[in-house]
CSV table of C-alpha atoms in Angstrom, one decimal:
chain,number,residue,atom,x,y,z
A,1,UNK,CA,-24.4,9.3,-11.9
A,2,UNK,CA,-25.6,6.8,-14.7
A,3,UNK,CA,-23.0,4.8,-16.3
A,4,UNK,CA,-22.1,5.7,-19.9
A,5,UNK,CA,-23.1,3.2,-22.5
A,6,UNK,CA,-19.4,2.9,-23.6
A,7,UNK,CA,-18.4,1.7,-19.8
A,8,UNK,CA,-21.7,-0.6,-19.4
A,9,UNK,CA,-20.0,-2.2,-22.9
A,10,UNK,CA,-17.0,-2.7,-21.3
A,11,UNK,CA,-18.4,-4.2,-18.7
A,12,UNK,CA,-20.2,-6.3,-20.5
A,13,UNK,CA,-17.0,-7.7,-22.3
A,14,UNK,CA,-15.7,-8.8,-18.7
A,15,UNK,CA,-18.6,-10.5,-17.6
A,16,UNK,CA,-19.0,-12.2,-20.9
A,17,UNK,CA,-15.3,-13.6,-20.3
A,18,UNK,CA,-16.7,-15.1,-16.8
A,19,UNK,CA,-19.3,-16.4,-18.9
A,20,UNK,CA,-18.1,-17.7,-22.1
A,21,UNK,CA,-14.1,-18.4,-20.9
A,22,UNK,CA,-13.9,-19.0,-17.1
A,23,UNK,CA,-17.1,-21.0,-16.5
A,24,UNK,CA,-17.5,-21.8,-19.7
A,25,UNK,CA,-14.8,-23.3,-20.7
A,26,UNK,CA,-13.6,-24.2,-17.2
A,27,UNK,CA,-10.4,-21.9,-17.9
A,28,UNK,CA,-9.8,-19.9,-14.7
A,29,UNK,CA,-6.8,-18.4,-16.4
A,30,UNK,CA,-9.1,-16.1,-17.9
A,31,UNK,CA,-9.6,-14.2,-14.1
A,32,UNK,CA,-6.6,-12.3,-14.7
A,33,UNK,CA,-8.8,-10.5,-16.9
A,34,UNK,CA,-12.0,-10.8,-14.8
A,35,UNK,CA,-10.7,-9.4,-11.6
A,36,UNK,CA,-7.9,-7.3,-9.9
A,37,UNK,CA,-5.2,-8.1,-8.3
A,38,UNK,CA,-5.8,-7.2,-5.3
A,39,UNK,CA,-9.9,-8.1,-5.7
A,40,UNK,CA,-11.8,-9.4,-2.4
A,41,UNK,CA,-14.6,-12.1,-2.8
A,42,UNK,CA,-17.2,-12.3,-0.2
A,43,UNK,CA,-18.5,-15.7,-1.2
A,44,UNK,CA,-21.6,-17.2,0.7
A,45,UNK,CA,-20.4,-19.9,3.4
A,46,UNK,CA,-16.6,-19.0,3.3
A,47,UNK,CA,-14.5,-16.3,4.8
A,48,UNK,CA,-13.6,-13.2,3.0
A,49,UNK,CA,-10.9,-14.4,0.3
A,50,UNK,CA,-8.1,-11.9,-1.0
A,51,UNK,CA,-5.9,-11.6,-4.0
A,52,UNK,CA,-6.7,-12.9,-7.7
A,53,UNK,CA,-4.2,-16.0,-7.7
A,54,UNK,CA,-6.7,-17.3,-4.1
A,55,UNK,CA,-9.7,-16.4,-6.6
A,56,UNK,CA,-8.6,-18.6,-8.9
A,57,UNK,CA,-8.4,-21.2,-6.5
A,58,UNK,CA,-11.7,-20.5,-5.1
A,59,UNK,CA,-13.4,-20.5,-8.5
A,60,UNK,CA,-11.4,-24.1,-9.8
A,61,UNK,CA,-12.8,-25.9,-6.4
A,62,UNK,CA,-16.0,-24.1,-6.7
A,63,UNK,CA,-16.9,-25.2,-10.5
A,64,UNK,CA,-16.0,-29.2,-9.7
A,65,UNK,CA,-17.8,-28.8,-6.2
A,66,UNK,CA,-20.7,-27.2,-8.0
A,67,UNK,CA,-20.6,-29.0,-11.3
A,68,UNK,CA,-20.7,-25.6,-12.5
A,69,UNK,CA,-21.9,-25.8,-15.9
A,70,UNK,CA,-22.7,-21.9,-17.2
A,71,UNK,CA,-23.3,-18.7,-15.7
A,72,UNK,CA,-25.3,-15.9,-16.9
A,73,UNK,CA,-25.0,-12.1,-15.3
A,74,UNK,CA,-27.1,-9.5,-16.0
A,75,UNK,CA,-26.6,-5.5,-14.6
A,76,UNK,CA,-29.8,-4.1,-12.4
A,77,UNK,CA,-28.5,-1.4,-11.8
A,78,UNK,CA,-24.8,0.7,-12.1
A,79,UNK,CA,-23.9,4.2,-11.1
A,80,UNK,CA,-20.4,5.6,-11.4
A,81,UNK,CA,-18.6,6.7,-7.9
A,82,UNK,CA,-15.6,8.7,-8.5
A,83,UNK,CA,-13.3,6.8,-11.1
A,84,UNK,CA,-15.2,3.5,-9.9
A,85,UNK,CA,-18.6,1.7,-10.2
A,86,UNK,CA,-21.0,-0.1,-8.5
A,87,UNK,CA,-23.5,-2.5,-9.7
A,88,UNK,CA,-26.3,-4.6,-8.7
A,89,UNK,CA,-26.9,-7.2,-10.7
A,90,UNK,CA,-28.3,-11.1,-10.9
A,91,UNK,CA,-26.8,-14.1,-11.5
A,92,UNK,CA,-28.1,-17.5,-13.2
A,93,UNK,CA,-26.3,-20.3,-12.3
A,94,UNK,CA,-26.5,-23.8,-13.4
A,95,UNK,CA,-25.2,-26.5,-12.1
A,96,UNK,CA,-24.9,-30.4,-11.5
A,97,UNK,CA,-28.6,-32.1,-12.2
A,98,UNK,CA,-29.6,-28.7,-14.4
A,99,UNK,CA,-30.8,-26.8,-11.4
A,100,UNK,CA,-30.3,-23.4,-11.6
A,101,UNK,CA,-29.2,-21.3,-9.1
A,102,UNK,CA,-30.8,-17.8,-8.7
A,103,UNK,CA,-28.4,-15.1,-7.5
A,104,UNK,CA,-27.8,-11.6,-6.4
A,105,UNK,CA,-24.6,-9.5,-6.3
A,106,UNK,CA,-23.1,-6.3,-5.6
A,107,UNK,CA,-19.7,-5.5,-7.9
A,108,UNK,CA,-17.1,-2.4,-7.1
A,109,UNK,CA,-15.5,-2.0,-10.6
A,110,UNK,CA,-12.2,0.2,-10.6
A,111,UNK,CA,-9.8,0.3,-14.2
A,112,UNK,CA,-7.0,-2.2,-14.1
A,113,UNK,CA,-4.5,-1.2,-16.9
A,114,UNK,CA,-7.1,-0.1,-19.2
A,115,UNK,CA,-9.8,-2.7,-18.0
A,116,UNK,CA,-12.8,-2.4,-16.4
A,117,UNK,CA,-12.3,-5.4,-13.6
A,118,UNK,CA,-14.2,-6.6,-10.5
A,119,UNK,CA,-12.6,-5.4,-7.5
A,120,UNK,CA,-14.5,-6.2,-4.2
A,121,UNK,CA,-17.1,-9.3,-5.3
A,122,UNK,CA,-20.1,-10.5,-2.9
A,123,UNK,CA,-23.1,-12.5,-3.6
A,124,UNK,CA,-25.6,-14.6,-1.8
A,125,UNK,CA,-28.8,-16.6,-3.1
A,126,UNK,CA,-32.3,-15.7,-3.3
A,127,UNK,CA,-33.9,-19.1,-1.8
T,1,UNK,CA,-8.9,6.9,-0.9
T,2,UNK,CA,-9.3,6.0,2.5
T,3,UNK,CA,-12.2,7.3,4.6
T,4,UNK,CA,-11.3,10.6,7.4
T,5,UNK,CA,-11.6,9.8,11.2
T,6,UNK,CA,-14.3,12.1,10.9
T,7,UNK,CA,-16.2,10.3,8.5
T,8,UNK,CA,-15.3,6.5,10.1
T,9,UNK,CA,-16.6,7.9,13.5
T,10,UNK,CA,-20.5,9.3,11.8
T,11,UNK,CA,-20.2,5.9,10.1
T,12,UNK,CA,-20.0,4.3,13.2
T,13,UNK,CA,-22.8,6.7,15.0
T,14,UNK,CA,-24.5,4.9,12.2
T,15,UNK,CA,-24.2,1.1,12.8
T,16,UNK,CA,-24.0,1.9,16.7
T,17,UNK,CA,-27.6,2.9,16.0
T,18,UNK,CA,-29.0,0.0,14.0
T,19,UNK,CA,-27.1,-2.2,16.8
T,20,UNK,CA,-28.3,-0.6,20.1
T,21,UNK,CA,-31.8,0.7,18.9
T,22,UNK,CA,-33.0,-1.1,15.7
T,23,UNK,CA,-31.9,-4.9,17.1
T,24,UNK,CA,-31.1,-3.6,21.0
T,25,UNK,CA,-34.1,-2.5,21.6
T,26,UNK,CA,-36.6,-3.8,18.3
T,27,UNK,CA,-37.4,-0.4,17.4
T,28,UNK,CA,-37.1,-0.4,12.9
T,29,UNK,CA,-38.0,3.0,13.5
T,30,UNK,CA,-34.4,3.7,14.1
T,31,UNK,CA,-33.6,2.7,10.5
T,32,UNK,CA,-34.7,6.2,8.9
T,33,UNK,CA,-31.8,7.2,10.7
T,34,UNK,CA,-29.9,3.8,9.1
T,35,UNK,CA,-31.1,3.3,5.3
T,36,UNK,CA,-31.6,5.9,2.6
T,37,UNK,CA,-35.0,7.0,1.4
T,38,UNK,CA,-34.1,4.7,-1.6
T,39,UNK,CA,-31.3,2.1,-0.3
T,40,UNK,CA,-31.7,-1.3,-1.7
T,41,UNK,CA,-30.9,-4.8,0.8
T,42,UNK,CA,-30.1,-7.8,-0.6
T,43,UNK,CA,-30.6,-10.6,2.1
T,44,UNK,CA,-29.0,-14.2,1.8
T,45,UNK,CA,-32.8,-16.5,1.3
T,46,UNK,CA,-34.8,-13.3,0.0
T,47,UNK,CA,-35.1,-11.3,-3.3
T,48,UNK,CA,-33.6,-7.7,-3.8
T,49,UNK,CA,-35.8,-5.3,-1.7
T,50,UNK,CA,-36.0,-1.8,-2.8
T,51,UNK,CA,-36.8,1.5,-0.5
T,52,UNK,CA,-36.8,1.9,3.5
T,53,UNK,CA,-40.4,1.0,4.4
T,54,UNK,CA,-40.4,-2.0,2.4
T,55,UNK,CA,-36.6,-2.7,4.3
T,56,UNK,CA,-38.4,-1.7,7.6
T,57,UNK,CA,-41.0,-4.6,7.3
T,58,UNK,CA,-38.2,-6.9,6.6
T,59,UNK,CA,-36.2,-6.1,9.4
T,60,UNK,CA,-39.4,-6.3,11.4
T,61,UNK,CA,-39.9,-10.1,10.5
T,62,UNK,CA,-36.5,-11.1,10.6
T,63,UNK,CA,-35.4,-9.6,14.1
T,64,UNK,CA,-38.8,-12.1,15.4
T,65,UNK,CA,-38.0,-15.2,12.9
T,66,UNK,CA,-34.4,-15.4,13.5
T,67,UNK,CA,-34.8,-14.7,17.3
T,68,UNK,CA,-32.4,-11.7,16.7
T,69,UNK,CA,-31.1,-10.5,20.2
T,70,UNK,CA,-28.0,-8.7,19.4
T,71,UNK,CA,-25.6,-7.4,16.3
T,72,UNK,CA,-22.0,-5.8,16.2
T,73,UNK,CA,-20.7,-4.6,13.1
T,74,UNK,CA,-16.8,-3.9,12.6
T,75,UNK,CA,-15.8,-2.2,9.5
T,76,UNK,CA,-12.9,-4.0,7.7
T,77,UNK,CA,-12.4,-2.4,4.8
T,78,UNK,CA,-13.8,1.9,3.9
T,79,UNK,CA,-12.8,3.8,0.6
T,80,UNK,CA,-14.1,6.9,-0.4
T,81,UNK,CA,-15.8,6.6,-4.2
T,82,UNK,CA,-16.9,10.1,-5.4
T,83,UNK,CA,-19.3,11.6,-2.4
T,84,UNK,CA,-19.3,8.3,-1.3
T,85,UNK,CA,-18.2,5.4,0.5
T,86,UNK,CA,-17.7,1.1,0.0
T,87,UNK,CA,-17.2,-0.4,3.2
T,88,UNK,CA,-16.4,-4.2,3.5
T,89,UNK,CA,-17.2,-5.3,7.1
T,90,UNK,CA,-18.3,-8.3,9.6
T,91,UNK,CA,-20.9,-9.0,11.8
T,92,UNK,CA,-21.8,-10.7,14.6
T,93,UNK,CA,-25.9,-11.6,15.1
T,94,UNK,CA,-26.3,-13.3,18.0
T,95,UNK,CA,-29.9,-15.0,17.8
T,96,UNK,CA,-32.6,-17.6,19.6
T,97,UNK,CA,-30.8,-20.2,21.8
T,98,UNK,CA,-27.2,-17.4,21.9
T,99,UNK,CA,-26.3,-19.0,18.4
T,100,UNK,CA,-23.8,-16.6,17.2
T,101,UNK,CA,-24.0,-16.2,13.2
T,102,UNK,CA,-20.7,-14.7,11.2
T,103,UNK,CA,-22.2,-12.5,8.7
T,104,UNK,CA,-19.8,-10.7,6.0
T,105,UNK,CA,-21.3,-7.7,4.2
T,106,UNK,CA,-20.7,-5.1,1.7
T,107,UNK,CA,-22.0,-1.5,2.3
T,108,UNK,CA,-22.8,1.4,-0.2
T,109,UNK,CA,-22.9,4.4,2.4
T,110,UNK,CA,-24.1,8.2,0.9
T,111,UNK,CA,-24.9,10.9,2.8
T,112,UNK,CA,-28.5,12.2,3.0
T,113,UNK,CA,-29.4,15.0,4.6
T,114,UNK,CA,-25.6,15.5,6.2
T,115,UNK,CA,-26.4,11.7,7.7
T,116,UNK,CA,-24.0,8.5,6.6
T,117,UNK,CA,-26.7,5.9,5.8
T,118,UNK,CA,-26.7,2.7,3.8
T,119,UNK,CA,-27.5,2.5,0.6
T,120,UNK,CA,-27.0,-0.8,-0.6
T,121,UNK,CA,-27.0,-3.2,1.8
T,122,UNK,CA,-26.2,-7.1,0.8
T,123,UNK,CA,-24.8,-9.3,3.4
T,124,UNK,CA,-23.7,-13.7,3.7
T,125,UNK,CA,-22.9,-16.1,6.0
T,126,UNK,CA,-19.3,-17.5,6.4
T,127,UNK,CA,-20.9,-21.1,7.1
């Protein structure tokens, strides 16, 4: 089933905080909002990683080791499974030198007090 | 919700397929029996590929470029989403020269035509 406008707005709002706040602004504090609590990344060339407090930690080595400078995500598709979501979607990311990085992800959304929050997280590059 | 025995042990009739027939034995054939009609992979190097033929010629190439003698997939993580299932799981691809490559991977399963396939497909390496 197709995602309702009003929960693909929602969703945007959390990936604009990634955006705008975490990479943004560098301010990893802002993944409390982003992901949840119990959230598993599957990040390319690292193990599985599990809880939000080891994202964070993940995501503060990851934006110095990158130079992480901005990130911008954009939904391919979504499709509401039971009370969750799943999206495809594709990642620009630029980092050290100006080089952008082009990537693809998969997202499982679930609610989080209210908030619609990344939950299981797994990406890989297209080159 | 977790996933039934029941369902856990068609899942596994599933990936025992694409390990003993589609890499065992080369035949991408096997992978009508794998992929939905539709299913979407996203490999690590490659763009998003949509629909089973199109995932059959990719399997084709990469089972000869990689040298791909072997795979074992484990399920770490299944949760039932509406009529579906996310599975988080790890794999082993052993290829040319008995290099052994730890792959992480996230799994959309749906049933089609009473048979657990893939949907989305999108898969990393740990190194």
């Amino acid at each position: 089933m197709k995602v309702s406008e009003p929960v693909l707005a929602e969703m945007r709002q959390t990936n604009q905080l990634f955006e705008a706040e975490v990479i943004g602004k560098r301010n990893t504090n802002g993944l409390d909002r982003v992901y949840t609590a119990s959230a598993r990344i599957l990040p390319p060339g690292a193990p599985m990683i599990t809880g939000r407090s080891q994202i964070k930690t993940f995501w503060q080595q990851a934006i110095i080791a990158l130079g992480l400078k901005s990130a911008r995500l954009a939904t391919v598709e979504a499709e509401i499974v039971g009370d969750s979501v799943i999206e495809i979607g594709r990642a620009e990311l630029t980092v050290g030198g100006g080089q952008i990085l082009p990537v693809k992800y998969v997202v499982h959304w679930k609610q989080e007090e209210g908030v619609w929050k990344w939950n299981v997280d797994i990406w890989n590059l297209d080159e």
